[in-house]
Amino acid sequence: MFFRPGPWLLQGLAQVQQALPSQCGICGRWPSQRVCGDCTARWAGTQPRCRRCALPLPAGAAECGACLRAPPAFDAAWAAVDYGYPWSLLLAQLKFQQDPGAAYALAQLLARVPGVSAALASARWIVPVPLSDQRLRERGFNQAALLARALAGNCAPLPQAPDCAHLLVRARHTPAQSGLQRDRRLRNLRGAFEVPAWQTARLAGQRVVLVDDIMTTGATLDAAAQALRRAGASHICAMVVARTQRLPRQ
Ligand SMILES: [Zn+2]
Ligand SMILES: [Zn+2]
């Protein structure tokens, strides 16, 4: 027998971390929340984004040209910030240190984006983008699952939208995506995700929020959303903390 810390423990730790005085992870001010209000105001300004893929857009534009030409498999997307300093530091803590405090702070950042709370409240499931078994063994945890749990536990009215890491699985390991352009990524990811047959009844006709830490080209979220769509999900929103600019020549 062994004891395995469950989501309730990580969530509890995050709440304890929030309750205790700590230092702002960006400006170092003490005592503070994990990210202080001044740093949030300074580094997370509101940015108009494509409603379909969350790409930064000039004010007044609703969708980017790429989404108008070939919309992704998800219906809408939200991002809290553009990828870059200082959020890249907090995202690295989430990814490499299994830091529930970072997950909580980043989920809070996402929850303040207009439309996010309503999307979470109307979702039946909050589903993290899964890692392959191989990557999960190497890293020991899935940072997207930490975020999904923080979003479900702290930002959505439970039990309407529980986080569920088992509805969508990685069918096979895919090589690292970084450095590849979108069409190569899409080829790389074909068939990478699936909904186990015994789970499809839970998804049929349901609204789903798909969570990841960073969206680069959107190819991973697109492949994951295709699998949810095949399983019958009626509406799929992608939610990420940070959005990168598109790679050139796409
Ligand atoms: Zn600060
Ligand atoms: Zn777009």
Tab-separated table of C-alpha atoms and ligand atoms in Angstrom:
chain	number	residue	atom	x	y	z
A	1	MET	CA	0.000	0.000	0.000
A	2	PHE	CA	1.168	3.487	-0.650
A	3	PHE	CA	-0.280	6.899	-0.242
A	4	ARG	CA	-0.773	8.889	-3.380
A	5	PRO	CA	-1.541	12.584	-2.995
A	6	GLY	CA	-4.821	13.287	-4.742
A	7	PRO	CA	-6.143	16.465	-6.330
A	8	TRP	CA	-7.694	17.501	-3.043
A	9	LEU	CA	-4.247	17.598	-1.460
A	10	LEU	CA	-2.646	19.696	-4.197
A	11	GLN	CA	-5.621	22.018	-4.189
A	12	GLY	CA	-5.458	22.275	-0.428
A	13	LEU	CA	-1.746	23.096	-0.636
A	14	ALA	CA	-2.436	25.819	-3.187
A	15	GLN	CA	-5.079	27.330	-0.940
A	16	VAL	CA	-2.753	27.219	2.063
A	17	GLN	CA	-0.036	28.867	-0.026
A	18	GLN	CA	-2.451	31.599	-1.019
A	19	ALA	CA	-3.576	32.147	2.549
A	20	LEU	CA	-0.072	32.462	3.975
A	21	PRO	CA	1.857	35.673	3.439
A	22	SER	CA	4.379	35.127	0.664
A	23	GLN	CA	6.479	36.995	-1.813
A	24	CYS	CA	5.341	38.209	-5.218
A	25	GLY	CA	7.029	35.874	-7.707
A	26	ILE	CA	7.624	38.773	-10.098
A	27	CYS	CA	8.626	41.925	-8.179
A	28	GLY	CA	9.694	40.197	-4.953
A	29	ARG	CA	7.484	42.372	-2.754
A	30	TRP	CA	6.618	40.928	0.644
A	31	PRO	CA	4.024	40.148	1.915
A	32	SER	CA	1.980	39.518	-1.171
A	33	GLN	CA	-0.039	37.043	-3.146
A	34	ARG	CA	1.931	34.795	-5.460
A	35	VAL	CA	1.536	37.547	-8.056
A	36	CYS	CA	0.762	40.972	-6.582
A	37	GLY	CA	-1.975	43.231	-7.907
A	38	ASP	CA	0.520	45.785	-9.242
A	39	CYS	CA	2.377	43.156	-11.271
A	40	THR	CA	-0.874	41.739	-12.632
A	41	ALA	CA	-1.926	45.241	-13.687
A	42	ARG	CA	1.476	45.980	-15.206
A	43	TRP	CA	2.146	42.719	-17.047
A	44	ALA	CA	-1.326	41.356	-17.855
A	45	GLY	CA	-3.094	44.161	-19.662
A	46	THR	CA	-6.164	43.444	-21.712
A	47	GLN	CA	-5.293	42.504	-25.273
A	48	PRO	CA	-7.906	42.087	-28.005
A	49	ARG	CA	-7.652	38.534	-29.361
A	50	CYS	CA	-9.116	36.380	-32.095
A	51	ARG	CA	-12.217	34.858	-30.507
A	52	ARG	CA	-11.475	31.590	-32.229
A	53	CYS	CA	-7.746	31.078	-31.525
A	54	ALA	CA	-6.783	33.861	-29.055
A	55	LEU	CA	-4.139	35.326	-31.353
A	56	PRO	CA	-3.477	39.007	-30.498
A	57	LEU	CA	-5.394	41.235	-32.903
A	58	PRO	CA	-5.893	44.971	-33.368
A	59	ALA	CA	-8.927	46.312	-31.493
A	60	GLY	CA	-12.171	45.820	-33.394
A	61	ALA	CA	-11.206	42.642	-35.293
A	62	ALA	CA	-13.092	39.525	-34.204
A	63	GLU	CA	-11.188	36.727	-35.925
A	64	CYS	CA	-7.765	36.395	-37.473
A	65	GLY	CA	-7.302	35.657	-41.175
A	66	ALA	CA	-6.149	32.093	-40.522
A	67	CYS	CA	-9.336	31.255	-38.590
A	68	LEU	CA	-11.512	32.833	-41.266
A	69	ARG	CA	-9.780	30.662	-43.913
A	70	ALA	CA	-9.573	27.413	-41.908
A	71	PRO	CA	-11.149	27.495	-38.452
A	72	PRO	CA	-9.695	25.173	-35.808
A	73	ALA	CA	-11.661	22.248	-34.362
A	74	PHE	CA	-12.423	24.218	-31.193
A	75	ASP	CA	-15.200	26.818	-31.182
A	76	ALA	CA	-13.506	29.523	-29.126
A	77	ALA	CA	-10.256	30.190	-27.288
A	78	TRP	CA	-9.066	32.333	-24.441
A	79	ALA	CA	-5.561	33.257	-23.382
A	80	ALA	CA	-4.647	35.317	-20.325
A	81	VAL	CA	-1.396	36.793	-21.630
A	82	ASP	CA	1.077	36.778	-24.508
A	83	TYR	CA	3.894	34.329	-23.881
A	84	GLY	CA	6.972	36.140	-22.562
A	85	TYR	CA	8.500	37.716	-19.484
A	86	PRO	CA	7.473	37.557	-16.658
A	87	TRP	CA	4.810	34.885	-17.204
A	88	SER	CA	7.311	32.513	-18.797
A	89	LEU	CA	8.972	32.243	-15.350
A	90	LEU	CA	5.751	31.232	-13.622
A	91	LEU	CA	4.889	28.849	-16.479
A	92	ALA	CA	8.303	27.205	-16.092
A	93	GLN	CA	7.647	26.745	-12.363
A	94	LEU	CA	4.345	25.115	-13.212
A	95	LYS	CA	5.876	22.854	-15.843
A	96	PHE	CA	9.033	21.714	-14.121
A	97	GLN	CA	8.333	22.008	-10.400
A	98	GLN	CA	4.758	20.672	-10.054
A	99	ASP	CA	3.924	23.891	-8.262
A	100	PRO	CA	0.214	24.085	-7.315
A	101	GLY	CA	0.745	27.680	-6.110
A	102	ALA	CA	1.849	28.647	-9.634
A	103	ALA	CA	-1.150	26.762	-11.067
A	104	TYR	CA	-3.479	28.661	-8.753
A	105	ALA	CA	-1.952	32.069	-9.613
A	106	LEU	CA	-2.088	31.344	-13.356
A	107	ALA	CA	-5.678	30.074	-13.112
A	108	GLN	CA	-6.589	33.323	-11.352
A	109	LEU	CA	-4.939	35.258	-14.166
A	110	LEU	CA	-7.048	33.374	-16.702
A	111	ALA	CA	-10.230	33.773	-14.676
A	112	ARG	CA	-10.035	37.569	-14.872
A	113	VAL	CA	-10.267	37.520	-18.685
A	114	PRO	CA	-13.803	38.561	-19.730
A	115	GLY	CA	-15.817	35.531	-20.817
A	116	VAL	CA	-13.693	32.921	-19.068
A	117	SER	CA	-15.827	32.575	-15.936
A	118	ALA	CA	-18.990	32.210	-18.001
A	119	ALA	CA	-17.356	29.574	-20.207
A	120	LEU	CA	-16.220	27.627	-17.148
A	121	ALA	CA	-19.632	27.895	-15.537
A	122	SER	CA	-21.437	26.592	-18.607
A	123	ALA	CA	-19.025	23.696	-19.238
A	124	ARG	CA	-19.843	20.153	-18.257
A	125	TRP	CA	-16.187	19.112	-18.223
A	126	ILE	CA	-12.839	20.831	-17.827
A	127	VAL	CA	-10.359	18.589	-19.620
A	128	PRO	CA	-6.570	19.022	-19.566
A	129	VAL	CA	-4.571	18.248	-22.715
A	130	PRO	CA	-3.017	14.900	-21.771
A	131	LEU	CA	0.650	14.003	-21.913
A	132	SER	CA	1.762	10.687	-23.371
A	133	ASP	CA	2.442	7.921	-20.849
A	134	GLN	CA	6.139	8.219	-21.689
A	135	ARG	CA	6.267	11.958	-20.980
A	136	LEU	CA	4.142	11.545	-17.864
A	137	ARG	CA	6.645	8.983	-16.558
A	138	GLU	CA	9.572	11.301	-17.343
A	139	ARG	CA	8.011	14.372	-15.738
A	140	GLY	CA	5.829	12.763	-13.089
A	141	PHE	CA	2.848	15.069	-13.566
A	142	ASN	CA	0.887	16.962	-16.192
A	143	GLN	CA	1.038	20.735	-15.829
A	144	ALA	CA	-2.195	21.127	-17.830
A	145	ALA	CA	-3.959	18.908	-15.274
A	146	LEU	CA	-2.704	21.146	-12.435
A	147	LEU	CA	-4.157	24.143	-14.241
A	148	ALA	CA	-7.464	22.390	-15.003
A	149	ARG	CA	-7.780	21.433	-11.357
A	150	ALA	CA	-7.081	24.995	-10.227
A	151	LEU	CA	-9.629	26.348	-12.717
A	152	ALA	CA	-12.274	23.826	-11.663
A	153	GLY	CA	-11.620	24.189	-7.961
A	154	ASN	CA	-11.202	27.910	-7.658
A	155	CYS	CA	-12.809	29.574	-10.616
A	156	ALA	CA	-15.847	27.473	-11.563
A	157	PRO	CA	-18.878	26.760	-9.450
A	158	LEU	CA	-18.518	23.101	-8.497
A	159	PRO	CA	-19.786	20.525	-9.203
A	160	GLN	CA	-21.000	21.864	-12.546
A	161	ALA	CA	-17.619	21.570	-14.214
A	162	PRO	CA	-15.341	19.038	-12.578
A	163	ASP	CA	-11.883	18.635	-14.037
A	164	CYS	CA	-11.525	15.303	-15.715
A	165	ALA	CA	-8.170	13.989	-16.847
A	166	HIS	CA	-9.483	10.649	-18.101
A	167	LEU	CA	-11.946	11.684	-20.780
A	168	LEU	CA	-9.191	12.352	-23.276
A	169	VAL	CA	-6.028	10.285	-23.569
A	170	ARG	CA	-2.880	10.419	-25.635
A	171	ALA	CA	-3.094	7.451	-27.972
A	172	ARG	CA	0.604	7.530	-28.836
A	173	HIS	CA	3.771	9.371	-28.015
A	174	THR	CA	4.638	12.140	-30.479
A	175	PRO	CA	8.054	13.744	-30.968
A	176	ALA	CA	8.614	17.160	-29.404
A	177	GLN	CA	6.745	19.791	-31.361
A	178	SER	CA	8.908	22.816	-30.732
A	179	GLY	CA	10.511	24.270	-33.818
A	180	LEU	CA	8.023	22.660	-36.193
A	181	GLN	CA	5.624	24.719	-38.228
A	182	ARG	CA	1.887	24.254	-37.980
A	183	ASP	CA	1.364	21.896	-40.919
A	184	ARG	CA	4.222	19.635	-39.720
A	185	ARG	CA	2.752	19.714	-36.219
A	186	LEU	CA	-0.679	18.773	-37.497
A	187	ARG	CA	0.798	15.799	-39.407
A	188	ASN	CA	2.773	14.827	-36.327
A	189	LEU	CA	-0.351	14.846	-34.186
A	190	ARG	CA	-2.745	12.971	-36.456
A	191	GLY	CA	-4.465	10.363	-34.298
A	192	ALA	CA	-2.449	11.388	-31.230
A	193	PHE	CA	-5.520	11.853	-29.021
A	194	GLU	CA	-8.573	9.730	-28.436
A	195	VAL	CA	-11.559	9.447	-26.145
A	196	PRO	CA	-11.794	5.907	-24.754
A	197	ALA	CA	-14.944	4.249	-26.136
A	198	TRP	CA	-16.417	3.767	-22.670
A	199	GLN	CA	-16.145	7.530	-22.010
A	200	THR	CA	-17.990	8.799	-25.080
A	201	ALA	CA	-21.414	8.717	-23.395
A	202	ARG	CA	-20.122	11.269	-20.871
A	203	LEU	CA	-19.134	13.671	-23.654
A	204	ALA	CA	-22.025	13.334	-26.086
A	205	GLY	CA	-23.802	16.668	-26.450
A	206	GLN	CA	-21.714	18.300	-23.702
A	207	ARG	CA	-19.797	21.563	-23.505
A	208	VAL	CA	-16.117	21.071	-22.785
A	209	VAL	CA	-13.296	23.415	-21.767
A	210	LEU	CA	-9.946	22.130	-22.963
A	211	VAL	CA	-7.002	23.408	-20.888
A	212	ASP	CA	-3.308	23.762	-21.667
A	213	ASP	CA	-0.527	25.981	-20.398
A	214	ILE	CA	0.686	27.493	-23.687
A	215	MET	CA	-0.709	27.679	-27.216
A	216	THR	CA	1.912	28.082	-29.918
A	217	THR	CA	0.416	27.168	-33.287
A	218	GLY	CA	-2.749	25.677	-31.826
A	219	ALA	CA	-2.036	22.317	-33.509
A	220	THR	CA	-2.049	20.333	-30.241
A	221	LEU	CA	-5.317	21.854	-29.060
A	222	ASP	CA	-6.752	21.369	-32.532
A	223	ALA	CA	-5.916	17.643	-32.529
A	224	ALA	CA	-7.280	17.249	-28.986
A	225	ALA	CA	-10.477	19.112	-29.925
A	226	GLN	CA	-10.934	16.867	-32.978
A	227	ALA	CA	-10.938	13.806	-30.718
A	228	LEU	CA	-13.492	15.421	-28.378
A	229	ARG	CA	-15.621	16.374	-31.379
A	230	ARG	CA	-15.516	12.816	-32.757
A	231	ALA	CA	-16.750	11.661	-29.351
A	232	GLY	CA	-19.761	13.966	-29.665
A	233	ALA	CA	-18.821	17.070	-27.629
A	234	SER	CA	-21.162	19.837	-28.747
A	235	HIS	CA	-19.017	22.879	-27.913
A	236	ILE	CA	-15.313	23.072	-27.175
A	237	CYS	CA	-13.453	26.080	-25.745
A	238	ALA	CA	-9.680	26.128	-25.528
A	239	MET	CA	-8.188	27.919	-22.509
A	240	VAL	CA	-4.492	28.622	-22.171
A	241	VAL	CA	-2.481	30.856	-19.905
A	242	ALA	CA	-0.212	32.160	-22.641
A	243	ARG	CA	-0.447	32.551	-26.402
A	244	THR	CA	2.604	32.895	-28.583
A	245	GLN	CA	2.661	34.753	-31.845
A	246	ARG	CA	2.335	32.522	-34.886
A	247	LEU	CA	5.558	31.155	-36.321
A	248	PRO	CA	6.559	32.838	-39.581
A	249	ARG	CA	5.495	31.452	-42.994
A	250	GLN	CA	2.364	29.652	-41.891
B	1	ZN	ZN	4.631	41.996	-7.753
B	2	ZN	ZN	-7.687	33.050	-35.015
